[in-house]
Amino acid sequence: TSVDSPVFTLAIGSGLPALGLLGLGALAAALGLGGAAASRRRRS
């Protein structure tokens, strides 16, 4: 599975599903933190 976005390309192979899930979790956390920081910057 590969996901394309303007900022990054994420490719997950079926060989390491646990690492893929961990990567998705880390990616989701990073995007959430980045979005929160960006909205905080926009508001002030």
CSV table of C-alpha atoms in Angstrom, one decimal, residues 7-39:
chain,number,residue,atom,x,y,z
A,7,VAL,CA,4.5,16.5,1.7
A,8,PHE,CA,5.5,12.8,1.8
A,9,THR,CA,5.1,9.4,0.3
A,10,LEU,CA,4.3,6.5,2.7
A,11,ALA,CA,4.8,3.0,1.5
A,12,ILE,CA,3.9,0.0,3.6
A,13,GLY,CA,5.1,-3.5,2.7
A,14,SER,CA,3.2,-6.6,3.8
A,15,GLY,CA,6.4,-8.0,5.1
A,16,LEU,CA,6.5,-5.9,8.2
A,17,PRO,CA,2.9,-5.3,9.3
A,18,ALA,CA,3.8,-4.5,12.9
A,19,LEU,CA,6.3,-1.9,11.8
A,20,GLY,CA,3.8,-0.5,9.3
A,21,LEU,CA,1.2,-0.1,12.1
A,22,LEU,CA,3.8,1.5,14.3
A,23,GLY,CA,4.7,3.8,11.4
A,24,LEU,CA,1.1,4.8,10.8
A,25,GLY,CA,0.7,5.6,14.5
A,26,ALA,CA,3.8,7.7,14.5
A,27,LEU,CA,2.7,9.5,11.3
A,28,ALA,CA,-0.8,10.2,12.7
A,29,ALA,CA,0.8,11.6,15.9
A,30,ALA,CA,3.2,13.8,13.9
A,31,LEU,CA,0.4,15.1,11.7
A,32,GLY,CA,-1.8,15.8,14.8
A,33,LEU,CA,1.0,17.7,16.5
A,34,GLY,CA,1.9,19.6,13.3
A,35,GLY,CA,-1.8,20.5,12.8
A,36,ALA,CA,-2.1,21.7,16.4
A,37,ALA,CA,1.0,23.8,16.2
A,38,ALA,CA,-0.1,25.3,12.8
A,39,SER,CA,-3.6,26.2,14.1
